[in-house]
Coordinates of C-alpha atoms in Angstrom, one line a residue:
M15 CA 56.3 -61.3 -18.3
I16 CA 55.4 -65.0 -18.2
M17 CA 51.8 -65.8 -17.5
K18 CA 51.2 -68.9 -15.3
R19 CA 48.8 -71.3 -17.0
S20 CA 45.8 -72.3 -14.9
N21 CA 44.9 -75.9 -14.2
P22 CA 41.4 -76.6 -15.6
R23 CA 41.2 -79.9 -13.8
A24 CA 42.0 -78.3 -10.5
M25 CA 39.6 -75.4 -11.2
F26 CA 36.8 -77.9 -11.9
Y27 CA 37.3 -79.9 -8.8
G28 CA 37.8 -76.8 -6.7
K29 CA 34.5 -75.3 -7.9
R30 CA 32.7 -78.6 -7.4
Q31 CA 33.9 -79.1 -3.9
K32 CA 33.2 -75.5 -3.0
K33 CA 29.7 -75.9 -4.3
A34 CA 29.3 -79.1 -2.3
A35 CA 30.4 -77.3 0.9
M36 CA 28.0 -74.5 0.2
H37 CA 25.1 -76.9 0.0
E38 CA 26.1 -79.1 2.9
E39 CA 24.1 -77.5 5.8
N40 CA 21.1 -76.9 3.6
S41 CA 21.1 -80.5 2.4
A42 CA 21.4 -81.8 6.0
S43 CA 18.3 -79.8 7.0
G44 CA 16.3 -80.8 4.0
D45 CA 16.0 -77.2 2.7
D46 CA 18.0 -77.8 -0.5
A47 CA 19.6 -80.6 -2.5
V48 CA 22.6 -81.0 -4.8
D49 CA 23.3 -83.1 -7.9
T50 CA 25.0 -86.4 -7.8
D51 CA 28.4 -85.2 -9.1
T52 CA 28.5 -82.5 -6.4
A53 CA 27.5 -85.0 -3.7
L54 CA 30.2 -87.4 -4.8
A55 CA 32.8 -84.7 -4.7
F56 CA 31.6 -83.7 -1.2
F57 CA 31.8 -87.2 0.2
R58 CA 35.1 -87.8 -1.5
S59 CA 36.6 -84.7 0.2
M60 CA 35.1 -85.7 3.5
F61 CA 36.9 -89.0 3.7
N62 CA 40.2 -88.8 5.6
S63 CA 42.4 -91.6 4.2
A64 CA 45.2 -90.5 6.5
K65 CA 43.2 -92.1 9.3
F66 CA 43.9 -95.4 7.5
N67 CA 47.5 -94.6 6.8
D68 CA 46.5 -93.8 3.2
R69 CA 45.8 -97.5 2.5
V70 CA 42.1 -97.1 2.0
P71 CA 40.6 -94.9 -0.8
P72 CA 37.6 -92.7 -0.1
I73 CA 34.6 -95.1 0.1
I74 CA 31.1 -93.8 -0.5
F75 CA 27.8 -95.7 0.0
K76 CA 25.0 -95.1 -2.4
H77 CA 22.5 -94.4 0.4
Q78 CA 24.7 -91.5 1.6
L79 CA 24.0 -89.9 -1.8
Y80 CA 20.3 -90.3 -1.2
S81 CA 20.6 -88.2 1.9
V82 CA 21.6 -85.1 -0.1
V83 CA 20.1 -85.7 -3.5
N84 CA 16.3 -85.7 -3.6
N85 CA 15.9 -87.8 -6.7
R86 CA 17.0 -91.3 -6.0
T87 CA 16.2 -92.5 -9.5
Q88 CA 18.6 -89.8 -10.9
V89 CA 21.3 -90.9 -8.4
D90 CA 21.0 -94.5 -9.8
R91 CA 21.2 -93.2 -13.4
D92 CA 24.2 -91.1 -12.6
I93 CA 26.0 -93.9 -10.9
N94 CA 25.3 -96.2 -13.9
R95 CA 26.6 -93.5 -16.2
L96 CA 29.8 -93.0 -14.2
Q97 CA 30.3 -96.7 -13.9
E98 CA 30.0 -97.2 -17.7
K99 CA 32.5 -94.4 -18.2
K100 CA 34.8 -96.2 -15.8
E101 CA 35.1 -93.1 -13.6
I102 CA 33.9 -95.0 -10.6
K103 CA 34.1 -98.7 -9.5
L104 CA 31.3 -100.4 -7.5
F105 CA 32.0 -102.9 -4.7
H106 CA 29.9 -105.3 -2.7
F107 CA 30.4 -106.1 1.0
D108 CA 28.8 -109.4 2.1
D109 CA 27.0 -107.9 5.1
E110 CA 25.7 -104.8 3.3
S111 CA 22.6 -104.9 1.1
E112 CA 23.8 -102.3 -1.3
N113 CA 27.0 -101.4 -3.1
C114 CA 29.6 -98.8 -2.2
L115 CA 31.7 -97.0 -4.7
V116 CA 35.2 -95.6 -5.2
F117 CA 36.6 -93.2 -7.8
T118 CA 38.6 -95.3 -10.2
E119 CA 41.7 -93.0 -10.0
D120 CA 41.6 -93.3 -6.2
Y121 CA 41.3 -97.1 -6.4
K122 CA 44.2 -97.5 -8.8
K123 CA 46.4 -95.3 -6.6
C124 CA 45.5 -97.5 -3.6
L125 CA 46.4 -100.7 -5.6
R126 CA 49.7 -99.3 -6.7
S127 CA 50.7 -98.3 -3.2
S128 CA 50.1 -101.8 -1.9
E129 CA 53.2 -103.8 -1.1
H130 CA 51.4 -107.1 -0.9
C131 CA 51.1 -107.9 -4.6
P132 CA 53.8 -108.2 -7.3
H133 CA 53.9 -105.1 -9.5
D134 CA 53.4 -107.0 -12.7
I135 CA 50.2 -108.7 -11.5
T136 CA 48.9 -105.5 -10.0
E137 CA 49.4 -103.7 -13.3
K138 CA 47.7 -106.5 -15.2
F139 CA 44.8 -106.5 -12.7
I140 CA 44.4 -102.7 -13.3
S141 CA 44.6 -103.0 -17.1
V142 CA 42.2 -105.9 -17.4
L143 CA 39.8 -105.9 -14.5
V144 CA 39.8 -102.2 -13.5
D145 CA 40.2 -100.3 -16.8
G146 CA 38.8 -103.0 -19.0
S147 CA 35.7 -104.1 -17.2
T148 CA 32.7 -102.8 -15.2
D149 CA 31.9 -106.1 -13.6
L150 CA 31.8 -106.6 -9.8
T151 CA 32.4 -110.4 -10.0
F152 CA 34.7 -112.7 -12.0
N153 CA 34.7 -116.4 -12.4
K154 CA 37.5 -118.9 -13.1
T155 CA 36.7 -119.3 -16.8
T156 CA 36.9 -115.5 -17.4
M157 CA 40.0 -115.0 -15.3
S158 CA 41.7 -117.9 -17.2
S159 CA 40.7 -116.4 -20.6
W160 CA 42.4 -113.2 -19.5
G161 CA 45.6 -115.0 -18.6
F162 CA 45.3 -115.2 -14.8
Q163 CA 46.6 -118.5 -13.6
E164 CA 45.6 -120.1 -10.2
K165 CA 48.8 -118.8 -8.6
D166 CA 48.0 -115.3 -9.8
I167 CA 44.4 -115.5 -8.4
T168 CA 45.9 -116.7 -5.0
K169 CA 48.2 -113.7 -4.9
L170 CA 45.3 -111.4 -5.7
L171 CA 43.2 -112.9 -2.9
H172 CA 46.1 -112.7 -0.4
S173 CA 46.6 -109.0 -1.4
G174 CA 42.9 -108.1 -0.9
L175 CA 42.2 -107.3 -4.5
L176 CA 39.7 -110.1 -4.8
T177 CA 37.5 -111.8 -2.2
V178 CA 35.7 -115.1 -2.5
R179 CA 32.1 -115.0 -3.6
D180 CA 31.6 -118.7 -4.2
I181 CA 33.6 -121.7 -5.4
G182 CA 35.4 -120.5 -8.6
S183 CA 34.1 -116.9 -8.4
W184 CA 35.3 -113.7 -6.7
W185 CA 34.3 -110.2 -5.9
L186 CA 36.3 -107.2 -6.9
A187 CA 37.7 -105.9 -3.6
I188 CA 39.3 -103.0 -1.8
P189 CA 42.6 -103.7 0.1
G190 CA 42.1 -102.6 3.7
A191 CA 38.3 -102.8 3.4
G192 CA 38.2 -105.0 6.6
I193 CA 39.7 -102.2 8.6
F194 CA 37.2 -99.7 7.1
M195 CA 34.2 -101.8 7.7
K196 CA 35.2 -102.3 11.4
C197 CA 35.3 -98.5 11.9
Y198 CA 32.1 -98.1 9.9
R199 CA 30.1 -100.5 11.9
K200 CA 31.4 -99.2 15.3
G201 CA 30.7 -95.6 14.3
R202 CA 27.2 -96.3 13.0
D203 CA 26.3 -98.4 16.1
A204 CA 27.6 -95.5 18.4
M205 CA 25.4 -93.0 16.5
L206 CA 22.3 -95.0 16.6
R207 CA 22.8 -96.0 20.3
T208 CA 23.1 -92.4 21.2
I209 CA 19.9 -91.4 19.5
R210 CA 18.0 -94.6 20.7
T211 CA 18.9 -94.0 24.3
S212 CA 18.0 -90.3 24.2
R213 CA 14.7 -89.1 25.6
R214 CA 11.9 -90.2 23.3
K215 CA 14.6 -91.7 21.0
E216 CA 15.3 -88.3 19.5
I217 CA 18.0 -85.7 19.6
L218 CA 18.8 -82.3 18.0
M219 CA 21.3 -82.8 15.2
Q220 CA 23.4 -79.9 16.6
E221 CA 23.5 -81.6 20.0
L222 CA 24.5 -84.9 18.4
E223 CA 27.3 -83.2 16.4
G224 CA 28.6 -81.8 19.7
R225 CA 28.9 -85.2 21.3
K226 CA 32.4 -86.7 21.7
L227 CA 31.9 -90.2 20.4
Q228 CA 35.3 -91.9 20.0
A229 CA 33.9 -94.6 17.7
V230 CA 33.0 -92.1 15.0
E231 CA 36.5 -90.4 14.9
P232 CA 38.1 -92.4 12.1
L233 CA 35.3 -91.6 9.6
G234 CA 34.0 -88.5 11.2
M235 CA 30.6 -87.4 12.6
K236 CA 29.3 -86.1 9.2
Y237 CA 30.1 -89.3 7.4
H238 CA 28.1 -91.3 9.9
L239 CA 25.3 -88.7 10.0
Y240 CA 24.7 -88.9 6.3
D241 CA 25.0 -92.7 6.5
I242 CA 22.2 -93.1 9.0
L243 CA 20.0 -90.5 7.3
G244 CA 20.5 -92.1 3.8
A245 CA 19.8 -95.6 5.2
E246 CA 16.7 -94.3 6.8
H247 CA 17.6 -95.5 10.3
V248 CA 16.6 -92.1 11.5
I249 CA 14.2 -89.4 10.2
K250 CA 14.9 -85.7 10.4
I251 CA 12.3 -83.2 11.5
Q252 CA 12.6 -79.4 11.2
T253 CA 11.7 -77.7 14.4
T254 CA 12.0 -74.2 15.8
S255 CA 15.1 -75.4 17.7
G256 CA 16.7 -76.9 14.6
V257 CA 16.8 -80.2 12.9
L258 CA 15.6 -83.1 15.1
L259 CA 16.8 -86.6 14.5
R260 CA 14.4 -89.4 15.5
Y261 CA 15.3 -93.1 15.8
D262 CA 13.1 -94.9 13.2
M263 CA 14.0 -98.6 13.2

């Protein structure tokens, strides 16, 4: 009889995601909290890349982690640790005050599936800037020292792998991020508008989750709920009727 070998990696992620799901409702109500790794796995599994034709990797905002992990300092330490280990990549959006993050393996999969950049340049980009660096920005001198010519940088810009920060410097970027940000802003605005226009600018979380808001569909109600909670646009209050969300801007 041949025994089928188990997959330790699959077992690890399965257990971690199960743990995250178990803590989800408690975390939302403020009764419990999870660690950073569990929270990351939860938000990663929540993101539906199929809504973006699998062209956008799971994107997580740091403040979303704050909504389920009580210790913000620990979140920051864990993010730094994972960044140094190159397990995650950090990204900056011009109109957002804080960074978002993506698992490195998801990011590389996204880059390799893109049809807008030559394979050889993409692989060099992954080897040098993704696997070989933890920086969010790169300048012309650094790119030149790594063998990227101006024509290569132009192709990276057109492919969405880099975005302009200033003259002669660029941000590491996520292809398709523009589509994501459009959905993100619309969904957040719809959530906040619903709460703001409710009586006394407050609504039971259960009632909000039952609303059919078209703008939140691409990312999902839960994604936006943890976004507005972590960003402290609303506060949650435990009542006898359930968790109450109050507009707080």
